[in-house]
Coordinates of C-alpha atoms (C1' of nucleotides) in Angstrom, one line a residue:
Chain A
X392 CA -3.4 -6.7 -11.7
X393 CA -1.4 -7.8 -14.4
X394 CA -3.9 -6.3 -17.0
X395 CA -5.5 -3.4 -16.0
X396 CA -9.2 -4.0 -17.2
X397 CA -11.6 -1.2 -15.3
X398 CA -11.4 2.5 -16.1
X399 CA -9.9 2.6 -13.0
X400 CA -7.2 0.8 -13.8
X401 CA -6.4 2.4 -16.7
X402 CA -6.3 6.0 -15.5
X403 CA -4.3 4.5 -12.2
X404 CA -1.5 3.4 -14.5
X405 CA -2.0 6.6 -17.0
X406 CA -1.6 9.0 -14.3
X407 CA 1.4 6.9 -12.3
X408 CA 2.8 7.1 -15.7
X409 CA 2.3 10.8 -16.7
X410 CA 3.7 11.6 -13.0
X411 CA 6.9 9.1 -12.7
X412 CA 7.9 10.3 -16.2
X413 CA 7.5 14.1 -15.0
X414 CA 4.8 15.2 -17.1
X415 CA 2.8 16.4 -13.8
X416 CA 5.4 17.9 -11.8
X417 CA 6.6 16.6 -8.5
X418 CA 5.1 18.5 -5.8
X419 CA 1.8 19.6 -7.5
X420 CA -1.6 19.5 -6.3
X421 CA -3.8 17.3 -8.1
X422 CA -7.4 18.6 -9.1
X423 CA -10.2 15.7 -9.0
X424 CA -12.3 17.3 -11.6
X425 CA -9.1 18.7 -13.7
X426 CA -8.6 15.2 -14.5
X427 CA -11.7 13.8 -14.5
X428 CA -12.0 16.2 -17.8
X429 CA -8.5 15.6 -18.9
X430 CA -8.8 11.4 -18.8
X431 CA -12.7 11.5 -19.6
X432 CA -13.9 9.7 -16.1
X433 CA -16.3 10.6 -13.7
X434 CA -14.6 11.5 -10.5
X435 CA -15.1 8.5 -8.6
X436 CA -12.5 6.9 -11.0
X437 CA -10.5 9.5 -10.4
X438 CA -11.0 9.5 -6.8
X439 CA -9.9 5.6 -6.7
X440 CA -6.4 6.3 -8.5
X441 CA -5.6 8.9 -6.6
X442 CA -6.3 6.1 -3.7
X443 CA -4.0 3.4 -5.2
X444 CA -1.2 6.7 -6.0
X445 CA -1.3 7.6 -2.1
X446 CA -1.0 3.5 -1.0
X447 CA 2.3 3.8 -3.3
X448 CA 3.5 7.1 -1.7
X449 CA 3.5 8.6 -4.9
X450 CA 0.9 10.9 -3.6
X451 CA 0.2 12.6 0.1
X452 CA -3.4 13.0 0.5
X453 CA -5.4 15.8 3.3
X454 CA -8.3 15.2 4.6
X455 CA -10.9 17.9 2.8
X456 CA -8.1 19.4 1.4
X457 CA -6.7 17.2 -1.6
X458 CA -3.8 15.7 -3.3
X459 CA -0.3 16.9 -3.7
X460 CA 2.3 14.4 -5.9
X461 CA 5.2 13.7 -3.5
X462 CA 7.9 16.3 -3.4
X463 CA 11.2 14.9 -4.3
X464 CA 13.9 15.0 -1.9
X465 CA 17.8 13.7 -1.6
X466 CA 16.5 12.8 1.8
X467 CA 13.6 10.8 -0.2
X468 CA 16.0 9.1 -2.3
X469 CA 18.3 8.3 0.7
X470 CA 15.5 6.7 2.5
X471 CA 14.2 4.6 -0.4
X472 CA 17.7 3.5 -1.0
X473 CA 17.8 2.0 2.2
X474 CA 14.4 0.0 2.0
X475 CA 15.9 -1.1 -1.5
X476 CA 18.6 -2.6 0.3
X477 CA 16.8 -4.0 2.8
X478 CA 14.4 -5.7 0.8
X479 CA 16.2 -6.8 -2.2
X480 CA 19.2 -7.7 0.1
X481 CA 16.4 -10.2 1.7
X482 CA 15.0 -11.3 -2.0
X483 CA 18.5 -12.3 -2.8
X484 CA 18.8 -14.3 0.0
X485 CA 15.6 -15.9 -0.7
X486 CA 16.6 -16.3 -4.6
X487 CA 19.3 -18.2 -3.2
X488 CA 17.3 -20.7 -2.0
X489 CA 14.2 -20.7 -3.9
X490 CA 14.7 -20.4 -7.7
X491 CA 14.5 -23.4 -9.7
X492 CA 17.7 -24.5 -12.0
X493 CA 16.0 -23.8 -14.8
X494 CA 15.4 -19.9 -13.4
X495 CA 19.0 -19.5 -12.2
X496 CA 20.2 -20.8 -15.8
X497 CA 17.9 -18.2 -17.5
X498 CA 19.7 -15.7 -15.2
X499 CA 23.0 -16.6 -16.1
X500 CA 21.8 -16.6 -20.0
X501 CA 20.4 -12.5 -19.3
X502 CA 23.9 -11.9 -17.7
X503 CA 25.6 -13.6 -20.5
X504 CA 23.9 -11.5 -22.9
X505 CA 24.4 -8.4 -20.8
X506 CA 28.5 -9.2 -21.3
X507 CA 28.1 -9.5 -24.8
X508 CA 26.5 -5.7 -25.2
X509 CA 29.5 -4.9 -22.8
X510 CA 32.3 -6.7 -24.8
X511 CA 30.5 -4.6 -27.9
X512 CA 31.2 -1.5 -26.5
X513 CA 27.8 -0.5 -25.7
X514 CA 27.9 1.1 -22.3
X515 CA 26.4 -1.2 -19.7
X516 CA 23.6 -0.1 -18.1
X517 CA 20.5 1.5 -20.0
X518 CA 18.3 1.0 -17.0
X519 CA 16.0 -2.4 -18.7
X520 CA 19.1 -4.6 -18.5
X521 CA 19.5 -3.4 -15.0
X522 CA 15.8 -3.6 -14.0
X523 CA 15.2 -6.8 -15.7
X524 CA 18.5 -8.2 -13.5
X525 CA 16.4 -6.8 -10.7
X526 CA 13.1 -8.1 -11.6
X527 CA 14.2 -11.3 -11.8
X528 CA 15.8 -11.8 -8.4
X529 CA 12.9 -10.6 -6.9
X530 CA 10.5 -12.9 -8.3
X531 CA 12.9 -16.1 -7.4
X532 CA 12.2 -14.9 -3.9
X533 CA 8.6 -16.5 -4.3
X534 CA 7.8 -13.8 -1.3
X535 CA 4.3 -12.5 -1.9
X536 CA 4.9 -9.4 -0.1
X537 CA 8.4 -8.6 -1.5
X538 CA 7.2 -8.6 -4.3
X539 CA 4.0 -6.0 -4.4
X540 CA 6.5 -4.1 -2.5
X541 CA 8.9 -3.8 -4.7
X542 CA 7.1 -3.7 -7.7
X543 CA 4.2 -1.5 -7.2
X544 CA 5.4 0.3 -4.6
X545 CA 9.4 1.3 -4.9
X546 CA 10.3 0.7 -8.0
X547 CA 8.2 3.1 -9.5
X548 CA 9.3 5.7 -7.1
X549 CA 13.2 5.1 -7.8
X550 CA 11.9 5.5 -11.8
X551 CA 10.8 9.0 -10.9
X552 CA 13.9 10.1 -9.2
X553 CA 16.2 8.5 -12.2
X554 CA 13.8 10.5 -14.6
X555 CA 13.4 14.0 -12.5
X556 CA 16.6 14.5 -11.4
X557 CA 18.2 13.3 -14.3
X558 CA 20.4 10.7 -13.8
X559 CA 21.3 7.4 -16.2
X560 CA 22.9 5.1 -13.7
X561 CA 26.7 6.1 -14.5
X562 CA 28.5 3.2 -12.6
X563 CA 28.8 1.5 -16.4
X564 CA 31.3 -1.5 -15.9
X565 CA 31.8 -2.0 -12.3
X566 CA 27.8 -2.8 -11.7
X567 CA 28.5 -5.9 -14.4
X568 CA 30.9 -7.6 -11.9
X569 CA 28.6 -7.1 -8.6
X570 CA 26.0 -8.7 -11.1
X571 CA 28.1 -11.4 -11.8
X572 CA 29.3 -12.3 -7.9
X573 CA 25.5 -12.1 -7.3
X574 CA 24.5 -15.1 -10.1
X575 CA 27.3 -16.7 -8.8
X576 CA 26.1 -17.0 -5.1
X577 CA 22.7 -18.0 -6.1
X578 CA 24.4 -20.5 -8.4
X579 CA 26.2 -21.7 -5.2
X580 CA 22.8 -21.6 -3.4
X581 CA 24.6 -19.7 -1.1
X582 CA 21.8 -17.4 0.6
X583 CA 24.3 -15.1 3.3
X584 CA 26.6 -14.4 0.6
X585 CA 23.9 -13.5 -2.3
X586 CA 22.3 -11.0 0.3
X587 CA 25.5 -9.6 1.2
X588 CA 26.7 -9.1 -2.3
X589 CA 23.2 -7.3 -3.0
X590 CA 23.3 -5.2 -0.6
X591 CA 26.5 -4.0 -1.1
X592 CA 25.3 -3.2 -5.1
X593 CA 22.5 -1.2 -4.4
X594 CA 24.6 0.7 -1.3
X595 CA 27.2 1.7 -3.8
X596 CA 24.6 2.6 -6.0
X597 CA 23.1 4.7 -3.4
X598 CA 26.5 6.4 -2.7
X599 CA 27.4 6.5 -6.3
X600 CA 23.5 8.7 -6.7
X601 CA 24.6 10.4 -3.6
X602 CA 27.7 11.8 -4.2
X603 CA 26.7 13.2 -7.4
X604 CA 23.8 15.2 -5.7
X605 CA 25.1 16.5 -2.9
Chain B
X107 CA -4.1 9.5 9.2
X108 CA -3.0 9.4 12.8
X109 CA -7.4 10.7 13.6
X110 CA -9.5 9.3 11.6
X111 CA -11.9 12.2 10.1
X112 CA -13.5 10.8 7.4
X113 CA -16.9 8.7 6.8
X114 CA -14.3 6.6 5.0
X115 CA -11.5 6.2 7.4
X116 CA -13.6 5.3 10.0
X117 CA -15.2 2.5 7.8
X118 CA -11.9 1.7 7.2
X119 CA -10.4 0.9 10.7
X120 CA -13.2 -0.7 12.0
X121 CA -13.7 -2.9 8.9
X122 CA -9.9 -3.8 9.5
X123 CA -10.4 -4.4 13.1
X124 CA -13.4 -6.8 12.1
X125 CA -11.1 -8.5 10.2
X126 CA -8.2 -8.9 12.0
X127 CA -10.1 -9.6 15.1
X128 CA -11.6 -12.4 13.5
X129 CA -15.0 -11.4 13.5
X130 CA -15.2 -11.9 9.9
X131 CA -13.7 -14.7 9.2
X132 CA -10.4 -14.7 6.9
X133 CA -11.7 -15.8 3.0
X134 CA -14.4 -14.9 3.5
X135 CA -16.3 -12.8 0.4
X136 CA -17.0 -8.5 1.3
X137 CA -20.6 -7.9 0.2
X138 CA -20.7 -4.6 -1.2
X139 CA -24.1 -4.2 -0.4
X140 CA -23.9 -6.3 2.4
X141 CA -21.0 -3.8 4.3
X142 CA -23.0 -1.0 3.2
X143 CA -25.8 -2.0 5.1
X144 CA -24.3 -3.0 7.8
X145 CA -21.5 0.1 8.7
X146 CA -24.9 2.5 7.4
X147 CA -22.5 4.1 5.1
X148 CA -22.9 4.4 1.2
X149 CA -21.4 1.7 -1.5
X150 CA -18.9 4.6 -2.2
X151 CA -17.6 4.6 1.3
X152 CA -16.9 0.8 1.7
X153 CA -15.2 0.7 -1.9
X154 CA -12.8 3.4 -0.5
X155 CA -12.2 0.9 2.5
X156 CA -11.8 -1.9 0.6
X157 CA -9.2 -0.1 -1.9
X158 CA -7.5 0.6 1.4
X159 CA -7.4 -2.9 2.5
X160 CA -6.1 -4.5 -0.5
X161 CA -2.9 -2.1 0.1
X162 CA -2.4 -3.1 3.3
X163 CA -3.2 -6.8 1.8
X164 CA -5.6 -7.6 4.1
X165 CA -8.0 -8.4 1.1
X166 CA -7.8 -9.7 -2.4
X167 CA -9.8 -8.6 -4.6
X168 CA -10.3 -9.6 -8.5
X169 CA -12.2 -7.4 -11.2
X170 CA -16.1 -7.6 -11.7
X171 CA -15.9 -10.2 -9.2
X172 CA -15.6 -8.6 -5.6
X173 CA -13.2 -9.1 -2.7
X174 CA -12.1 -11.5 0.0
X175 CA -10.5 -11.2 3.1
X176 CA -6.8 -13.2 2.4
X177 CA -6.5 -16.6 3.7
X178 CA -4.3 -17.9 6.4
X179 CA -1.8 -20.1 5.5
X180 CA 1.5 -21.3 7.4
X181 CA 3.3 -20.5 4.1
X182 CA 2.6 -16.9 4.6
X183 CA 2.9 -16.4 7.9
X184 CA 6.5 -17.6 6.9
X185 CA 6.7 -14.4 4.4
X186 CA 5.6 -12.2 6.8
X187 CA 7.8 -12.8 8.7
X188 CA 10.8 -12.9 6.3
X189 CA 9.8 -9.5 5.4
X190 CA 9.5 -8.4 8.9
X191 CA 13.3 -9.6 9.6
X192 CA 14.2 -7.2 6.8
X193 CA 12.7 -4.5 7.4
X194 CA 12.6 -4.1 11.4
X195 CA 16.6 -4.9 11.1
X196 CA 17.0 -1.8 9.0
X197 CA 14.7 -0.1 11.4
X198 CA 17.2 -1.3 14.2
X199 CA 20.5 -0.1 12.0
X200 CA 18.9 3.4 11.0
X201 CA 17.7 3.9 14.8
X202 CA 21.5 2.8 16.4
X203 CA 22.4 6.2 14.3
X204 CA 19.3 8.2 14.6
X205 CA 17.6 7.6 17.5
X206 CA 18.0 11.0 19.9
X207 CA 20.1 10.4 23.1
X208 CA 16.3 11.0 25.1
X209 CA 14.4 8.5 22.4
X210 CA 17.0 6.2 23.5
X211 CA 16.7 7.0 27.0
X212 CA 12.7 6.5 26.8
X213 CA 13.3 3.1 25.5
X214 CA 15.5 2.0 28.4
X215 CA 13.4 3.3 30.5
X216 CA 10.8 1.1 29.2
X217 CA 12.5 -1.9 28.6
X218 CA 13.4 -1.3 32.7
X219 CA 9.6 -0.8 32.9
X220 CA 9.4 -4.6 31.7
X221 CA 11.6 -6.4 33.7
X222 CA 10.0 -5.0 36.2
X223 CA 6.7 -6.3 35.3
X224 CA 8.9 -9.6 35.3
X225 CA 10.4 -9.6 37.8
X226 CA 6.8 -8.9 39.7
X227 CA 6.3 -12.5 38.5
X228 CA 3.8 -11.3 35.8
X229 CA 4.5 -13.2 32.3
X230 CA 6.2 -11.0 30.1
X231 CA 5.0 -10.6 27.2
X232 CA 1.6 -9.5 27.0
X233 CA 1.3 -8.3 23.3
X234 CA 0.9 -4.8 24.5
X235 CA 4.7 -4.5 26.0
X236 CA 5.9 -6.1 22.9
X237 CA 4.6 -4.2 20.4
X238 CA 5.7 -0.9 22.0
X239 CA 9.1 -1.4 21.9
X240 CA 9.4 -2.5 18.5
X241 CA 7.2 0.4 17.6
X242 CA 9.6 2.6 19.3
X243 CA 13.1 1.4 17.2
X244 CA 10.6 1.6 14.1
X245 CA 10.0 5.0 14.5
X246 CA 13.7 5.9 15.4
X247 CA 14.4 5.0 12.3
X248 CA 13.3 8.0 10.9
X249 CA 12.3 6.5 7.8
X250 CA 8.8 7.4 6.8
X251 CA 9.0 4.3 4.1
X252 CA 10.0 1.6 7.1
X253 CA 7.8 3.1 8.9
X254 CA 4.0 2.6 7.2
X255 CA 5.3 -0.4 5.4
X256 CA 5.7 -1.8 9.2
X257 CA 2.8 -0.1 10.8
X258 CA 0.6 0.2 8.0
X259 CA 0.9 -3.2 6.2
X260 CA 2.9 -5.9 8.2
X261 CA 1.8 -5.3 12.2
X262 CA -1.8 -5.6 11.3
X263 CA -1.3 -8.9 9.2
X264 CA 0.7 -10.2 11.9
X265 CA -2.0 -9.2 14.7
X266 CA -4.0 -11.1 12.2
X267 CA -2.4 -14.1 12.4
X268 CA -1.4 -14.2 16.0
X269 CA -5.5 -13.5 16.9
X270 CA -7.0 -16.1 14.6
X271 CA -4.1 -19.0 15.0
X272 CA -4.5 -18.1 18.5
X273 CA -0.6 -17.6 19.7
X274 CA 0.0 -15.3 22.1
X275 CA 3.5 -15.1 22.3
X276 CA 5.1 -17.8 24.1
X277 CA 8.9 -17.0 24.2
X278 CA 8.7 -15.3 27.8
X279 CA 11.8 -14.3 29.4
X280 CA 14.2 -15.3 26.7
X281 CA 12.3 -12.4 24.4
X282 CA 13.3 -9.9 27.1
X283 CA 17.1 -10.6 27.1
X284 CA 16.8 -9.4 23.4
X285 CA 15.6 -6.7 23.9
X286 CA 18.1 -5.7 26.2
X287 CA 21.0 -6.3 24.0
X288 CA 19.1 -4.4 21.2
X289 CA 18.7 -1.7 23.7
X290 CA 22.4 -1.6 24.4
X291 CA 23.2 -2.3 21.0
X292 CA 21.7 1.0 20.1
X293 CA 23.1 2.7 23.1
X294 CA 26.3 2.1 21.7
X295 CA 25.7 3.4 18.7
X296 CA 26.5 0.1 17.4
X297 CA 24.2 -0.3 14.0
X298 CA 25.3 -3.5 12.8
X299 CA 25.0 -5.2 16.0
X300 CA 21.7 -3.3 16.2
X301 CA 20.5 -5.1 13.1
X302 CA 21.4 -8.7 13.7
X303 CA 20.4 -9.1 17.2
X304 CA 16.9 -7.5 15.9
X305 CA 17.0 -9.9 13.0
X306 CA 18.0 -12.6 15.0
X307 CA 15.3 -11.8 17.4
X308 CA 12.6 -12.0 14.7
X309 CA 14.2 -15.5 13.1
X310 CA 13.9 -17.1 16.8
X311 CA 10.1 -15.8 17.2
X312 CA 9.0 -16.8 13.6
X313 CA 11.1 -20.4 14.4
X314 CA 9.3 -20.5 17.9
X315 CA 6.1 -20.0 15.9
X316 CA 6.9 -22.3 13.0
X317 CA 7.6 -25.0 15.6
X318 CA 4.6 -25.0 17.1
X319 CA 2.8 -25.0 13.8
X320 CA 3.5 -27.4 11.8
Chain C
dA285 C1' -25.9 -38.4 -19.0
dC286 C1' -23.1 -34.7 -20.6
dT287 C1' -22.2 -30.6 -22.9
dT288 C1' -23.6 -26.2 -24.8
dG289 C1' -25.9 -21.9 -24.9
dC290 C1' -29.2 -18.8 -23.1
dT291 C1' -31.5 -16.2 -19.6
dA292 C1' -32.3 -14.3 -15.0
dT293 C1' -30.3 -12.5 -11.2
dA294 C1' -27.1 -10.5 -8.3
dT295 C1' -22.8 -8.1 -7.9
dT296 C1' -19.5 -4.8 -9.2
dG297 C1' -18.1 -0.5 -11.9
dT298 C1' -19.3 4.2 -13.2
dC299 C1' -21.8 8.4 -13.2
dG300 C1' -23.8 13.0 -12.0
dA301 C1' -25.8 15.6 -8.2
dC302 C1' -25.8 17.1 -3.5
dA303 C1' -23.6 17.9 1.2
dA304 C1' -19.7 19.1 4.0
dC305 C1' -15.6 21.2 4.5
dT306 C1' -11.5 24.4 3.7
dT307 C1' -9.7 28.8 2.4
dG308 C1' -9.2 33.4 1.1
dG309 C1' -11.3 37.8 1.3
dT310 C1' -14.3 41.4 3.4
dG311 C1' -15.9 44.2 6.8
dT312 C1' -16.4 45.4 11.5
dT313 C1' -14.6 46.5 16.1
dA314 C1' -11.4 47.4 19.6
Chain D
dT562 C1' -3.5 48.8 12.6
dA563 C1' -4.5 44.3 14.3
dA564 C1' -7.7 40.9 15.5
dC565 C1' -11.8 38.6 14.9
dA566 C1' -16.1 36.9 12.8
dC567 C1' -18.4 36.0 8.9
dC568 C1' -19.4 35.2 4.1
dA569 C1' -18.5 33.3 -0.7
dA570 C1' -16.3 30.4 -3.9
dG571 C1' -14.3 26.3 -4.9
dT572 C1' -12.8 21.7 -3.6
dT573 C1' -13.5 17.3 -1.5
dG574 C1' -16.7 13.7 0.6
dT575 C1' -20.9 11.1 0.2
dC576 C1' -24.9 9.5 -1.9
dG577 C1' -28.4 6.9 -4.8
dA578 C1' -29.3 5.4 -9.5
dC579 C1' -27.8 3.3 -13.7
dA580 C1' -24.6 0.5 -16.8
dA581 C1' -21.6 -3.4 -17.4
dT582 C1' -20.1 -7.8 -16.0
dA583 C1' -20.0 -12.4 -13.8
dT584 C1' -22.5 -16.5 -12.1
dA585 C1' -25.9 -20.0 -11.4
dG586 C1' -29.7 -22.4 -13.2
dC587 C1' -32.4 -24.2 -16.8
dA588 C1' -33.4 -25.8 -21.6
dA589 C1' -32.3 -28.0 -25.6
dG590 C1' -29.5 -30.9 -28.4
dT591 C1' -26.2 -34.7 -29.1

DNA sequence: ACTTGCTATATTGTCGACAACTTGGTGTTA
DNA sequence: TAACACCAAGTTGTCGACAATATAGCAAGT
């Protein structure tokens, strides 16, 4: 669904967005005719985002009883910290061996860029450079299911603890290197070392997130 | 949904069952109508199943056009399975630390169980023995994402594929010695061995597989 | 013969109404 | 007072009908 075209698609990406960016507050029950009056759907539209919401653990769904959004946890965040390793550790990996020369050089061109903003003082790290670092990776995996999962499924979730709990990624300079050492594995088509590498980024980052909230 | 209560989970398992069973046939289109008829439930109803499937990525489904059951293909079989070697090795680290001292002991117990059942002369590795044990490390993971990312999504495609490209699994006593190491692995509290003998584990069954494939 | 545009048909998407269920409150009884 | 049953209000689950969209077939023109 790269454009949403139904009503349903619409309000499925309007409510993910009104709740990852904290406008409905974590942990609140979700009313099926509330929003069918605040988006201007019947409630079978509602109904289905609230369906695609719970398949991306955004939201926990009861049987006759309704829709709560997730409540937010540092448990939570520990947990999805560890699938992000996991999963992007594995994308690297399969980067490594997968991306074209031509996607590895457009890569190395993002990073380039990324060094320039850093050389010009501008703190590294407003999350799109980071995500788009991400983003890309992930695709030159060419893994189907990597992929979805990442993208509709985790990524948004990591947005809404970065937003909720209020927390710019902080690790400013030191993330730029990892970034580096990664590009530089996949340049060296060397698949053990790029997942290493990204696991160990996204672990610090976890322990970076950690130690500031516990 | 561990019981199924509604209308609509109930469509929903047994459409999935249909599917992965082989009864309907993989790319194959999903009649609306057609289901509706046929499972005596509303439109309504098999739409909500549907939705369901296309999380679990069981179906593909494009707007104003309808759905399809996904299509079988060595390629991803491949994916699956590189996803499965991700995951189910983070499932083996986080259960080396999480596991209970009893949850560990139930898994010996089982994997003792098996060689029983081997050494009885009967083929190890019916589906059924194998499945339970990797469910078991799953869910010592205590990661709720792991776990309905494994159970939810990849065990059902992989069913899928082992039912339809008729394999049961081949790799008889050498699986078994795994599992034993994994086993011990855990005992020890040993999480990085934990995790490469798992992932190792799932590289030599997907190779196994792949061999006789292509 | 090939393309183009229309139309008929069938399928999906959306809606409003009704049925089934949960929940909180009330009243009765031990 | 505590426990239980029951009722009432509100929410979710299901249904059948209607609207919007895609597809196949036919007709006309080049």
């Amino acid at each position: 669904m790269s454009q949403p075209i139904t009503a349903a698609d619409k309000t499925f990406i309007a409510l993910r967005d009104d709740i990852v960016e904290g406008r409905i507050e974590a942990g609140s029950k979700l009313s099926e005719t509330e929003l069918s009056t605040k988006f201007a759907v019947s409630r079978a539209v509602i109904r289905e985002a609230i369906n695609r919401l719970e398949s991306c653990h955004i939201v926990e769904r009861k049987a006759n009883v309704g829709a709560r959004v997730v409540a937010l946890s540092p448990q939570g965040l520990i947990e999805l910290y560890q699938v992000r390793e996991s999963l992007e550790g594995m994308a690297a990996r399969l980067a490594a061996t997968n991306m074209t020369d031509e996607e590895i050089a457009d890569l190395s061109a993002l990073l380039q860029s990324h060094f320039d903003e850093v050389k010009g003082g501008e703190s590294y790290y407003q999350e799109a450079g980071d995500v788009d670092f991400h983003y890309r990776i992930i695709l030159g995996s060419k893994n189907k299911h990597l992929i979805s999962m990442l993208f509709d499924g985790i990524y948004h979730l990591v947005r809404m603890y970065r937003v909720q709990l209020g927390m710019a990624e902080p690790r400013v300079t030191t993330a730029y290197d990892e970034h580096k050492h990664i590009v530089q594995a996949i340049l060296n088509r060397d698949a053990e070392l790029a997942e290493m590498l990204m696991r160990r980024h996204i672990l610090y980052s976890k322990n970076s997130i950690e130690h500031k909230l516990l």
